[in-house]
Amino acid sequence: MYDACVTSPFLIASVAKELHQVLLARGEQSRPWSLSRLHSMSCGSISAPSSSVFRRWGVSKQYHFLGFIQPCRPRTCGPPDPPGLDSRAMLVTWQRPLKPNGVLTHYNLYQRGQLLLRAPGNATTRTVARLRPHTAYAFRVEACTAKGCSLSPPSRTVWTPPAAPEGIPRPELFSDTPTSVILSWQPPAHPNGLVENVTLERRVQGEEEVTALVTLPGNGSTRYMDKTSALSPWTKYEYRVLMSTLGGGTNCSAWAEVTTRPSRPAGVQPPTVWVLGPGAAEVTWKPPLIQNGDVLSYEIRMPDPHVTIMNVTPAALSHVITGLTPFTDYSVSIVACSGGLGHLGGCTESSPTHVTTHPSPPQGVQPLSVAHSGNRMLGYELLRRKIQQPLASNPPEDLNLWHNIYSGTQRFYEDKGLSRFTTYAYKVFVHNSMGFTPSQEATVTTWAGLPQRGARGSVTVLNHSALDVRWDKPKAALSSSSVLLGLRSLALSLLGWTVVSISCDGNARVFTGNSIPLYVHFPAENSAPHLVIRAVLARAGSQGGAFQDLQGDVEYYTLFWSSATSNESLKILPDVNAHVIGHLSPNTEYRILISVFNGVHSITSDVLYATTCDGEPRGMPPPEVVIVNSTAVRVIWSSPSSPNGGVTEYSVYPAHRTGMDEPESLLLPGLTPFTVYDIQVEVCTKYACVKSNGTQVTTMEDTPSDMPTPTIHSITSRSLHIDWTSPGKPNGIILGYAVLRKSWSPCPRTQKAHGGELCKAVMCQKPETTCGHRCYDPEAKVCCAGVLHDAQPGHHCCEENYIPLVLNSTGVCCGGRIQQAQPDHHCCSGYYVRVLPGEVCCPDAQHHRVAVGLGDACCGRMPYSTAGAQVCCAGRLRDGHGQQCCGGQLVSREAQCCGGADRGVAYSRLPGMSCCGQDYVSVAETRCCSASSGDSKPHVLKNGRVPVKCCETALIPGSQACCNGVGYDPLEYVCSDKAPTGTRTTDTPEACGTVCPASATAHCGRCDFNFTSHVCTVIRGSRSSTEKTSVEEACSSAEELVHTGRADTFSFTDANLEPYTTYEYRISAWNGYGRGFSGAVRASTKEDVPQGVSAPQWIRTDHPEDGIVLTWKEPIQPNGHIIYYILLRNGEEYFRGRSLTFSDTTGIQPFQEYSYQLKACTVAGCAPSGEVAVTTPQGVPQSVLPPRITAPRADALHLSWDAPEKPNGVIKEYQLRQVGKGLIHTDTTDRREHTVTGKTYRKRLSLWLGGRASQTGGPPHVSIGVDAGLQPYTSYSFTLTACTSAGCTSSEPFLGQTLQAAPRGVWATPRHIIINSSAVELYWSPPERPNGLISQYQLIRNGTSVFLGGSEDQHFTDQNLAPNSRYIYKLEATTGGGSSFSDEYLVQTPLLTPEEIPPPHNITVIGPYSVFVAWTPPGILIPQVPVEYSVLLDAGSVAPVTSAVGQRQSILLGNLTPFTPYEIRIQACQNGSCGVSSGTFARTSEAAPMDLSPPVLRALGSACIEVTWMPPKEPNGVVTHYFIHR
C-alpha cells in the first residue's frame, strides 16, 4: 500500500461511474483498465479502492486500476474542458466596449486594484490561474486604446470551488505518561474550504503500518489524548493530521515525532554468582528484557553489602564483591533503574540467587596461661603482717606486725580468718640443712565484703538527646546535704535532699532524700529553656565511711540506662564520677542505674528517672498529593513515626500554615499551572520543626496567560517584522506560537464617484440617499447631522443625537439634548445661555465654556465691538488707532493689505495697482482670476490678440469653456458640472467638474453616470473652512492565521503586505491545554510607489499656441498619500503638483507629436503610467537655421542648409535672399544648396522713349549691364526662408566671406615730403580694394627694391639721393590672394635746400583750439637769400595743414580741434627749394563735450523709468561723468 492521504471524491466518483458505464456497455468482466483522467494525489501514490467503495458507486465487481502516480504535493489541475470553474482557475469573459473610440490595443484585468494580466485587444476571455480555492473574487477589466484606458465597474463576486486543505502544520505532541500522548493541532494555513473532519493517524517510527486513531469534526476540539493500550513506554511514534474539506478532498500534514516517557524495566533476570573464596564473589547479569528507557544504574543487593553501579556500559554487567564473611549465606539480587529525557522511569529488582561463601580457619582464639612450680625444699616458714585495714573503725593494734602463721614442708597454706578488704604482706623463709633464706614480700588484699549502700547519683536533662549523670561513692552517713539551684536569681538549699532529675523547662525538680521522692515546682522568671543547674551533695562524714558502705573500694562503675525500647550500659573507671549519655531519643523517659563493683560484689543505686526534652520529629513520611486542577492540589499526610514530642502544628510547603496538630488533608490553592511543586509537610514540636521528603507533583496545564504584546519594527512598504517574547505564565509546555493578523481599511459604505479638495460626489443606488458621505435607506434609517440611526417612532434629530421628542414641545435642541425654552437664550456651541441684544456669545473651547459680553464679534474667546477703537489681530485685541491687521500683524492704515487680516501681505499704495489674492499687481498688465473657493491668481497679459478669460484661478482662451478650473473645447467635450434631474446637492447646484467626451453621460463628476440605477449627491466645501471633517471609519478584515511556528521561534516577518495599510497583530501561544492570546498591536506599512497609474487624457485645441489640456485620474492603488503628480512631455518634466489637470502651453509646436507620461508619487517613489501621444496641426516653421557657407573662389559662395529644427509641417519651398539684392534663389525640390557666382548679367528695362515704339513693334526697352558679381574677401549677408502651408519663417541674417585676391588701387594717392636735396619721405595708404589682408609692402625705386615692410608700415624715408635728380617709384602690395603694383610715381629732388633745420624749440598749448610754436633758423642756408618759413601739421597725412609764416620764427596756430594730437614740423624755403625739420608732437587741451544726443526713456513700472543715452559725438576729451537732469 502506498502512503497516500489525499483523495478527491468527485474525481474518483466521476471516473468510477464512467468506468462502470463503459464496462456495462461492453459487457466486460474484470480486466485491467488505465484511467487517463486520474489526477495526481497530493501526498503520494494512491491505492485501489476497496470493494465496499465500488459497491457504494454501484459497481458490483472490483476493477483493477493501473497507472503509477508519483508522490507529490497538491498541484493545480488545468482548466476543465468545457470551460468552467476550477478551484485554482477561473474563466473571465467580457464584452467589447459599446463605443471603443478607436482601435483597442489591449485589455488589463484587475482584481482588488492589482493588475493580473494583459490581454490583446481582440480577446474577450481569459483564464485567470493561480487563484485560491474557496475564495471570493471580483474582477474589473480596463479597455485601452492608443489614447488612453477606461475601467469597467467590478464584476459580480464569484467563489472558487473548495479544494483539499494546504499548509497543514504538523501536530504538536507531548507525552505525559509512559503510555499516553497528547496531540494538539492548528488549522491549516489555507483551508481551501470548510474543514469537515480531522483524522489522526499513528505509526511506529520506521514501520509502515499506519493506525487511524479517531476522526473528529472540523469545528471540534483541537486536542486529543492517545492512551490506547498499544502504546509502549519509551517508544518513538509518529503522528499526522488528515483534514478534509466539504467537497474539496483530503490532505495531510507531515509526520511529527514523539517519544513516550520511560517506565521501570521489565524482565530483570536473576544474576549469576561465582564464589571466588571465603571473602569474595563475582556477580554477572544481563540487561532487562524490556528496558522501557535508558538504563541509568544497576544495584547489587546481597542485601548487605549493596553496590551501586552508575557507569552503565556493556562491559559493566559484572562486578567482583570483596569483604564478605566466610562460610556465610548470601541472597544476591539485581536492581535495574531506567529513565530518559530528564524523567525517571523507575526501578525493578530481580529474583534472588542464593550462595554461600567458602569456609576459612577460625580466628580470635585466646592464648593459654602457664604456671611454673618452684624446687622442693626441706621446710618452709610463712610470715604475715597487716599493712592496711580500711574497714576498721579504729586503727588495728597489729598493724605492720609480722606473725608466723605456718611452718612445715608443704608448699601451700590456706590463711583463714582474715579481715575483709585488708591488705596483708607475706614472706616465706625456706629452711634446709644449711639454713634459711627469706623470699620477697608478696602483698595481697582480701576481697571486699557485701556493700551496704550504693552510689548516690543525679541526672540532668541537657537537651532532647543527652542526659548528664553524676554520682559519688557510697557514704557512711549524711551529715548534711544541700542542693544549690542556679535559676537566674533563685537559690534553694534543702538539707538532706538530693536532686535526681530536672524538667526540660527548668520549672520542676525531683529531689530524693531518705528514699522518698519529692516533686517541687519553681515558677520561671524567664521562659528561656537554658538553665544552669548544679547539685552539691553533702559530703560524707569521712573517707572511711565510703569503705564501710562498700565494704571495699570501687573497682569500676557500671552505668545502666534503659527506655521502653532500649537497654544499654557502660563500664566506667573508678575515678570518674560523671558521664553524659548521648544519642538518646527525644521525649523519652529513661531509667538510670549506677552499679558499683568493689571487686567481688556490686551494689546498684536507686533508680533515677529522667525524660529527654522534646526533639525534632523523626520519620515524617512524604505526603500524598492529589491534583485537583491547574491551580490547586489536595495534600494528605500522616503522623511522623517518631514525633519526639507533642506535635504543635503541621505546615504544608509551599508555605501554608494549617493550624492543625492532627493528620488531615488540605486543599492547596493558588498554584501556578503546569509547575513542578515539591510538596512537603512540616511537623513541629516545641523543640524543632522537620520537613518531610518532598512529593513532586506537576499541576495540570492551563491556557497561557500574561502574553506580552508583540513589538513591530523593520517596517517597509511590503513587510512588517514582528517580535514577541514568551508568556509571563506559560502554564504548560509551549508547543508553538501563531501570528494572527487583521487589516484595517476605510469602511466601504459609500461609492465615491469623485473626490477633490473642494468637493465630493457621493453616488448611491436607488432608492438610497446619502447621509454625509454614506448611502442609506431612508425607510429604515434616519440621518442626524451625518450620523445614522435606526428609525424609531416619536424620535427626532437633535444635532447628532436621535432622541424622543414630545409633539408640540417648546423645548430647544442644544448640545445634543432638549433644553427648556427661556427668553433671550440662545444655543452657543452646545451651551444654552442668555444673550441679550447688543451682546455676542464667544466659545472658549480650551476651558469648555462660553463667554457672553457686549459686542458684535469675537476675538478668540473675547467679545468685542468692531465699531470700537480696538482691532482683533492674531486672536488678541490691539489698539486700532491708525492701524489695521494684515497677516496677523498690525500695519499702518495707509498700507494696502492684500489677502486679509489672517494671511494678508502689506504693500505701499500705488496708483494703477490692485490686490489679487496676496499679490499687489498692475491692473493694466495683469489679469486676476478668482475661484469660488476664494483663491486668486494673477496672470501677466501677453501682447497676443487671442481673447482670454478666467476659469477658476486659471486663464484659458476665450473660445474654450470652463470645467472646474480646466478649459476645454465645448464642441468635442462636455463637463460633468451640472447635477442631473432627480439629484440633490447640499449647498450648490454644481458638482465636481470632470472633462468627458461629448458622447458620454457626464454628470455628477463621472463620465458614465447611470441615471436609472443611481442617484448623486454633491458635497462642496472650502479649502479655508475650519469646520471639523468627520473621520472616515475604519473596518477590519477577518482575523487570519499568517504564521505558525515552533516554541523556540520568537519572530516573524510578514511579507507580501499591501503598502500604506494598517495591520493589527496578535500572538497566540498554545500548550497542551489550550491557547492564550496577547494584546493587539497595530502598525502601518510604509508607503510604496503607486500601482495602476493610468495614462493622462488630453484635449487638443485648434491653435497650437493655446496648448494641450491634459487630465488624469488617481491611481487604482495609490499605496500611500499622493504628494504630487509629475507630467512628463517627451521625457522632460513639465508639471509637478496635486492637481488632476494641467494645460501645457510651454513650447507647444505645430505639427509635432508629443509623448505624455504621468507619474504618481508618494514618499516612497513614483510610478509611471503608459505614454500617450498627442499630435498638433501644421504651423509656420520655427528655428530656421542659417546655411553653411563655403567659398570655392574669390568671386563665389556656396550655400547649403538643413531643414528647420522645428518645421511644424511639411516644407514646401526654400527662399534664399541676399541683403541688398533681394530674392536670389528659390528651392522647391528640397536640394537645400545654391552657389552664388560673380557673373555680370543683362537686365532688360522697358523704358518709354518719347512715347515712340521701337522698330520691332514691341515696347521700347534698353539692356543695362549690372555688376552682380561678388567681391573678393567681402562679407555678404543672406537670409533663408522656409515655407509650409501655414506660412513662412526666415532665419536670422548670416554672413559669408569670399576668398582673398590681389589688391586693387595700390597707392592710388601717393604722397611725399622733400626733407632736403638728398632725402625724400614717401607716404602711402592701403589699397582702395585690398581684396584681403595686406601681408607686406615693397617699394621699388627705378626698378630696385629699396623698402620691404609689413602692413603697418606706410611710410619710408629714402636718403642718399642725388640732388636735382628724377626718381621713379612703384609700390607693390601683397595679400593672401596675390600681389599688385601701383602706377609709377615720379619724384624730383631739388638742387639745393636749407639743411639742419631744427624742430620747434617752443611748443606751448594755449587751449583746446590754439598752440604757440617757435623755432630757430636752419644750420645751413644759402647766403644772402631770404628764408620763408611754414608750419606743417600732420605732414604726410591725407589732409595735411600748412600755415605759411614768412620770415617770422614763431606763430600762434588757431582753429585746432580740442584734445587732438598734432605732429608739428618747420619748413624752410630759399629760392623755391624747401627743407623740412623732424616732427614734434603736441596735444590740445580738453574742451566741453559737444553734439550730445538726447536720452532715450523707457518706463519700467508705475514708479520706475529707465534712462539710456549715447556718448557725445564730439567728446573733446575723456568723459569722466554724466549728469541727468529732470
GROMACS .gro file of N, CA and C in nm, residues 88-191:
model
  312
   88ARG      N    1  -0.867   2.654  -0.870
   88ARG     CA    2  -0.750   2.740  -0.880
   88ARG      C    3  -0.747   2.820  -1.009
   89ALA      N    4  -0.847   2.816  -1.086
   89ALA     CA    5  -0.851   2.892  -1.210
   89ALA      C    6  -0.995   2.934  -1.236
   90MET      N    7  -1.008   3.041  -1.310
   90MET     CA    8  -1.140   3.095  -1.338
   90MET      C    9  -1.140   3.154  -1.478
   91LEU      N   10  -1.243   3.129  -1.550
   91LEU     CA   11  -1.258   3.181  -1.685
   91LEU      C   12  -1.334   3.314  -1.677
   92VAL      N   13  -1.271   3.419  -1.719
   92VAL     CA   14  -1.329   3.553  -1.714
   92VAL      C   15  -1.359   3.596  -1.858
   93THR      N   16  -1.482   3.633  -1.881
   93THR     CA   17  -1.523   3.682  -2.012
   93THR      C   18  -1.578   3.822  -1.998
   94TRP      N   19  -1.569   3.898  -2.105
   94TRP     CA   20  -1.622   4.034  -2.106
   94TRP      C   21  -1.665   4.069  -2.249
   95GLN      N   22  -1.733   4.179  -2.259
   95GLN     CA   23  -1.780   4.227  -2.388
   95GLN      C   24  -1.699   4.348  -2.429
   96ARG      N   25  -1.691   4.365  -2.559
   96ARG     CA   26  -1.619   4.480  -2.611
   96ARG      C   27  -1.694   4.607  -2.573
   97PRO      N   28  -1.624   4.720  -2.556
   97PRO     CA   29  -1.694   4.846  -2.524
   97PRO      C   30  -1.794   4.882  -2.633
   98LEU      N   31  -1.906   4.938  -2.589
   98LEU     CA   32  -2.007   4.983  -2.686
   98LEU      C   33  -1.950   5.091  -2.778
   99LYS      N   34  -1.864   5.174  -2.722
   99LYS     CA   35  -1.801   5.280  -2.801
   99LYS      C   36  -1.650   5.270  -2.780
  100PRO      N   37  -1.584   5.197  -2.866
  100PRO     CA   38  -1.439   5.182  -2.846
  100PRO      C   39  -1.363   5.313  -2.862
  101ASN      N   40  -1.416   5.404  -2.945
  101ASN     CA   41  -1.350   5.532  -2.970
  101ASN      C   42  -1.208   5.512  -3.022
  102GLY      N   43  -1.186   5.411  -3.097
  102GLY     CA   44  -1.054   5.385  -3.153
  102GLY      C   45  -1.029   5.235  -3.162
  103VAL      N   46  -0.907   5.204  -3.196
  103VAL     CA   47  -0.865   5.064  -3.207
  103VAL      C   48  -0.820   5.018  -3.069
  104LEU      N   49  -0.882   4.911  -3.019
  104LEU     CA   50  -0.846   4.859  -2.888
  104LEU      C   51  -0.709   4.791  -2.898
  105THR      N   52  -0.617   4.841  -2.819
  105THR     CA   53  -0.481   4.785  -2.821
  105THR      C   54  -0.467   4.666  -2.726
  106HIS      N   55  -0.529   4.675  -2.610
  106HIS     CA   56  -0.518   4.566  -2.513
  106HIS      C   57  -0.620   4.586  -2.403
  107TYR      N   58  -0.636   4.480  -2.324
  107TYR     CA   59  -0.721   4.484  -2.204
  107TYR      C   60  -0.632   4.457  -2.084
  108ASN      N   61  -0.663   4.523  -1.973
  108ASN     CA   62  -0.599   4.497  -1.844
  108ASN      C   63  -0.703   4.440  -1.749
  109LEU      N   64  -0.670   4.330  -1.686
  109LEU     CA   65  -0.763   4.267  -1.593
  109LEU      C   66  -0.712   4.290  -1.451
  110TYR      N   67  -0.799   4.350  -1.367
  110TYR     CA   68  -0.762   4.384  -1.229
  110TYR      C   69  -0.846   4.304  -1.132
  111GLN      N   70  -0.783   4.276  -1.020
  111GLN     CA   71  -0.853   4.214  -0.907
  111GLN      C   72  -0.803   4.281  -0.780
  112ARG      N   73  -0.895   4.349  -0.711
  112ARG     CA   74  -0.861   4.429  -0.593
  112ARG      C   75  -0.755   4.533  -0.626
  113GLY      N   76  -0.768   4.595  -0.741
  113GLY     CA   77  -0.677   4.701  -0.777
  113GLY      C   78  -0.542   4.655  -0.825
  114GLN      N   79  -0.519   4.526  -0.832
  114GLN     CA   80  -0.389   4.474  -0.873
  114GLN      C   81  -0.401   4.415  -1.013
  115LEU      N   82  -0.308   4.453  -1.098
  115LEU     CA   83  -0.308   4.405  -1.236
  115LEU      C   84  -0.272   4.256  -1.237
  116LEU      N   85  -0.365   4.177  -1.296
  116LEU     CA   86  -0.342   4.033  -1.302
  116LEU      C   87  -0.278   3.993  -1.435
  117LEU      N   88  -0.333   4.041  -1.542
  117LEU     CA   89  -0.281   4.002  -1.672
  117LEU      C   90  -0.322   4.106  -1.775
  118ARG      N   91  -0.260   4.096  -1.890
  118ARG     CA   92  -0.289   4.184  -2.004
  118ARG      C   93  -0.326   4.095  -2.122
  119ALA      N   94  -0.436   4.128  -2.186
  119ALA     CA   95  -0.486   4.050  -2.299
  119ALA      C   96  -0.486   4.139  -2.423
  120PRO      N   97  -0.471   4.080  -2.541
  120PRO     CA   98  -0.475   4.161  -2.664
  120PRO      C   99  -0.613   4.221  -2.686
  121GLY      N  100  -0.617   4.320  -2.775
  121GLY     CA  101  -0.740   4.395  -2.796
  121GLY      C  102  -0.851   4.314  -2.861
  122ASN      N  103  -0.821   4.201  -2.921
  122ASN     CA  104  -0.925   4.121  -2.987
  122ASN      C  105  -0.975   4.008  -2.899
  123ALA      N  106  -0.929   4.003  -2.773
  123ALA     CA  107  -0.969   3.895  -2.683
  123ALA      C  108  -1.089   3.939  -2.601
  124THR      N  109  -1.174   3.842  -2.570
  124THR     CA  110  -1.290   3.868  -2.482
  124THR      C  111  -1.298   3.765  -2.370
  125THR      N  112  -1.197   3.684  -2.355
  125THR     CA  113  -1.198   3.584  -2.249
  125THR      C  114  -1.054   3.552  -2.212
  126ARG      N  115  -1.035   3.524  -2.089
  126ARG     CA  116  -0.904   3.484  -2.038
  126ARG      C  117  -0.923   3.395  -1.916
  127THR      N  118  -0.832   3.301  -1.900
  127THR     CA  119  -0.833   3.215  -1.783
  127THR      C  120  -0.735   3.271  -1.681
  128VAL      N  121  -0.787   3.301  -1.565
  128VAL     CA  122  -0.704   3.353  -1.457
  128VAL      C  123  -0.662   3.235  -1.369
  129ALA      N  124  -0.536   3.210  -1.365
  129ALA     CA  125  -0.483   3.096  -1.289
  129ALA      C  126  -0.425   3.145  -1.157
  130ARG      N  127  -0.373   3.048  -1.082
  130ARG     CA  128  -0.309   3.072  -0.952
  130ARG      C  129  -0.403   3.142  -0.854
  131LEU      N  130  -0.528   3.102  -0.858
  131LEU     CA  131  -0.625   3.154  -0.761
  131LEU      C  132  -0.628   3.066  -0.638
  132ARG      N  133  -0.686   3.117  -0.534
  132ARG     CA  134  -0.701   3.041  -0.411
  132ARG      C  135  -0.836   2.972  -0.410
  133PRO      N  136  -0.841   2.846  -0.372
  133PRO     CA  137  -0.972   2.779  -0.365
  133PRO      C  138  -1.059   2.843  -0.258
  134HIS      N  139  -1.190   2.828  -0.279
  134HIS     CA  140  -1.291   2.873  -0.183
  134HIS      C  141  -1.267   3.020  -0.145
  135THR      N  142  -1.249   3.102  -0.246
  135THR     CA  143  -1.221   3.245  -0.226
  135THR      C  144  -1.311   3.324  -0.318
  136ALA      N  145  -1.357   3.437  -0.267
  136ALA     CA  146  -1.443   3.525  -0.345
  136ALA      C  147  -1.357   3.617  -0.431
  137TYR      N  148  -1.390   3.626  -0.555
  137TYR     CA  149  -1.317   3.710  -0.648
  137TYR      C  150  -1.414   3.799  -0.724
  138ALA      N  151  -1.371   3.922  -0.746
  138ALA     CA  152  -1.443   4.017  -0.831
  138ALA      C  153  -1.339   4.086  -0.918
  139PHE      N  154  -1.367   4.098  -1.045
  139PHE     CA  155  -1.269   4.149  -1.141
  139PHE      C  156  -1.320   4.277  -1.205
  140ARG      N  157  -1.224   4.353  -1.253
  140ARG     CA  158  -1.253   4.472  -1.333
  140ARG      C  159  -1.165   4.467  -1.456
  141VAL      N  160  -1.223   4.500  -1.568
  141VAL     CA  161  -1.148   4.498  -1.693
  141VAL      C  162  -1.130   4.641  -1.741
  142GLU      N  163  -1.013   4.669  -1.792
  142GLU     CA  164  -0.979   4.803  -1.842
  142GLU      C  165  -0.947   4.791  -1.990
  143ALA      N  166  -1.024   4.862  -2.072
  143ALA     CA  167  -1.003   4.863  -2.217
  143ALA      C  168  -0.918   4.983  -2.253
  144CYS      N  169  -0.819   4.962  -2.338
  144CYS     CA  170  -0.723   5.067  -2.369
  144CYS      C  171  -0.710   5.083  -2.519
  145THR      N  172  -0.706   5.208  -2.561
  145THR     CA  173  -0.668   5.244  -2.698
  145THR      C  174  -0.535   5.317  -2.690
  146ALA      N  175  -0.492   5.366  -2.805
  146ALA     CA  176  -0.366   5.440  -2.806
  146ALA      C  177  -0.377   5.572  -2.732
  147LYS      N  178  -0.500   5.619  -2.708
  147LYS     CA  179  -0.519   5.748  -2.643
  147LYS      C  180  -0.544   5.735  -2.494
  148GLY      N  181  -0.569   5.620  -2.444
  148GLY     CA  182  -0.596   5.605  -2.302
  148GLY      C  183  -0.675   5.480  -2.272
  149CYS      N  184  -0.716   5.466  -2.145
  149CYS     CA  185  -0.784   5.346  -2.096
  149CYS      C  186  -0.908   5.385  -2.019
  150SER      N  187  -1.003   5.293  -2.016
  150SER     CA  188  -1.127   5.312  -1.941
  150SER      C  189  -1.152   5.185  -1.860
  151LEU      N  190  -1.190   5.202  -1.732
  151LEU     CA  191  -1.204   5.092  -1.638
  151LEU      C  192  -1.351   5.060  -1.618
  152SER      N  193  -1.385   4.932  -1.620
  152SER     CA  194  -1.523   4.889  -1.601
  152SER      C  195  -1.557   4.884  -1.453
  153PRO      N  196  -1.689   4.875  -1.419
  153PRO     CA  197  -1.725   4.850  -1.279
  153PRO      C  198  -1.687   4.708  -1.239
  154PRO      N  199  -1.685   4.680  -1.108
  154PRO     CA  200  -1.650   4.543  -1.064
  154PRO      C  201  -1.755   4.442  -1.109
  155SER      N  202  -1.708   4.324  -1.135
  155SER     CA  203  -1.799   4.216  -1.173
  155SER      C  204  -1.869   4.162  -1.049
  156ARG      N  205  -1.964   4.073  -1.068
  156ARG     CA  206  -2.027   4.008  -0.953
  156ARG      C  207  -1.925   3.918  -0.886
  157THR      N  208  -1.941   3.900  -0.758
  157THR     CA  209  -1.847   3.819  -0.680
  157THR      C  210  -1.872   3.670  -0.705
  158VAL      N  211  -1.765   3.599  -0.737
  158VAL     CA  212  -1.774   3.456  -0.768
  158VAL      C  213  -1.676   3.383  -0.676
  159TRP      N  214  -1.725   3.271  -0.619
  159TRP     CA  215  -1.640   3.189  -0.531
  159TRP      C  216  -1.580   3.074  -0.609
  160THR      N  217  -1.451   3.052  -0.587
  160THR     CA  218  -1.389   2.933  -0.645
  160THR      C  219  -1.431   2.811  -0.564
  161PRO      N  220  -1.440   2.693  -0.628
  161PRO     CA  221  -1.479   2.572  -0.555
  161PRO      C  222  -1.374   2.537  -0.448
  162PRO      N  223  -1.414   2.462  -0.348
  162PRO     CA  224  -1.316   2.422  -0.245
  162PRO      C  225  -1.217   2.321  -0.299
  163ALA      N  226  -1.110   2.306  -0.227
  163ALA     CA  227  -1.006   2.208  -0.261
  163ALA      C  228  -0.954   2.150  -0.131
  164ALA      N  229  -0.866   2.056  -0.147
  164ALA     CA  230  -0.807   1.994  -0.029
  164ALA      C  231  -0.728   2.099   0.049
  165PRO      N  232  -0.729   2.092   0.182
  165PRO     CA  233  -0.654   2.191   0.261
  165PRO      C  234  -0.505   2.185   0.229
  166GLU      N  235  -0.442   2.300   0.247
  166GLU     CA  236  -0.299   2.312   0.224
  166GLU      C  237  -0.235   2.377   0.346
  167GLY      N  238  -0.106   2.349   0.359
  167GLY     CA  239  -0.033   2.409   0.470
  167GLY      C  240  -0.078   2.358   0.605
  168ILE      N  241  -0.106   2.227   0.613
  168ILE     CA  242  -0.149   2.171   0.741
  168ILE      C  243  -0.024   2.155   0.828
  169PRO      N  244  -0.018   2.223   0.940
  169PRO     CA  245   0.103   2.209   1.023
  169PRO      C  246   0.108   2.074   1.093
  170ARG      N  247   0.226   2.036   1.126
  170ARG     CA  248   0.244   1.911   1.199
  170ARG      C  249   0.175   1.923   1.335
  171PRO      N  250   0.124   1.814   1.386
  171PRO     CA  251   0.064   1.821   1.520
  171PRO      C  252   0.172   1.840   1.626
  172GLU      N  253   0.134   1.908   1.733
  172GLU     CA  254   0.222   1.923   1.847
  172GLU      C  255   0.198   1.804   1.942
  173LEU      N  256   0.305   1.737   1.982
  173LEU     CA  257   0.295   1.614   2.059
  173LEU      C  258   0.362   1.632   2.195
  174PHE      N  259   0.300   1.570   2.295
  174PHE     CA  260   0.355   1.573   2.430
  174PHE      C  261   0.314   1.446   2.502
  175SER      N  262   0.414   1.375   2.554
  175SER     CA  263   0.388   1.251   2.629
  175SER      C  264   0.394   1.284   2.777
  176ASP      N  265   0.279   1.268   2.844
  176ASP     CA  266   0.276   1.298   2.987
  176ASP      C  267   0.291   1.173   3.073
  177THR      N  268   0.270   1.057   3.016
  177THR     CA  269   0.290   0.930   3.088
  177THR      C  270   0.359   0.834   2.993
  178PRO      N  271   0.408   0.721   3.046
  178PRO     CA  272   0.474   0.625   2.956
  178PRO      C  273   0.379   0.564   2.853
  179THR      N  274   0.249   0.571   2.875
  179THR     CA  275   0.157   0.505   2.782
  179THR      C  276   0.050   0.600   2.733
  180SER      N  277   0.082   0.729   2.718
  180SER     CA  278  -0.015   0.824   2.663
  180SER      C  279   0.059   0.935   2.591
  181VAL      N  280  -0.009   0.991   2.491
  181VAL     CA  281   0.045   1.103   2.412
  181VAL      C  282  -0.068   1.203   2.392
  182ILE      N  283  -0.038   1.328   2.418
  182ILE     CA  284  -0.135   1.436   2.397
  182ILE      C  285  -0.104   1.502   2.264
  183LEU      N  286  -0.204   1.511   2.178
  183LEU     CA  287  -0.191   1.573   2.047
  183LEU      C  288  -0.269   1.703   2.044
  184SER      N  289  -0.212   1.804   1.983
  184SER     CA  290  -0.282   1.929   1.955
  184SER      C  291  -0.240   1.976   1.817
  185TRP      N  292  -0.329   2.039   1.748
  185TRP     CA  293  -0.301   2.078   1.610
  185TRP      C  294  -0.362   2.214   1.583
  186GLN      N  295  -0.315   2.270   1.473
  186GLN     CA  296  -0.358   2.404   1.431
  186GLN      C  297  -0.438   2.393   1.301
  187PRO      N  298  -0.522   2.492   1.276
  187PRO     CA  299  -0.592   2.491   1.148
  187PRO      C  300  -0.493   2.503   1.033
  188PRO      N  301  -0.529   2.460   0.917
  188PRO     CA  302  -0.437   2.471   0.804
  188PRO      C  303  -0.417   2.617   0.765
  189ALA      N  304  -0.300   2.645   0.711
  189ALA     CA  305  -0.273   2.781   0.666
  189ALA      C  306  -0.369   2.822   0.555
  190HIS      N  307  -0.407   2.728   0.472
  190HIS     CA  308  -0.504   2.754   0.365
  190HIS      C  309  -0.610   2.645   0.371
  191PRO      N  310  -0.723   2.670   0.438
  191PRO     CA  311  -0.825   2.564   0.448
  191PRO      C  312  -0.883   2.526   0.312
   0.00000   0.00000   0.00000
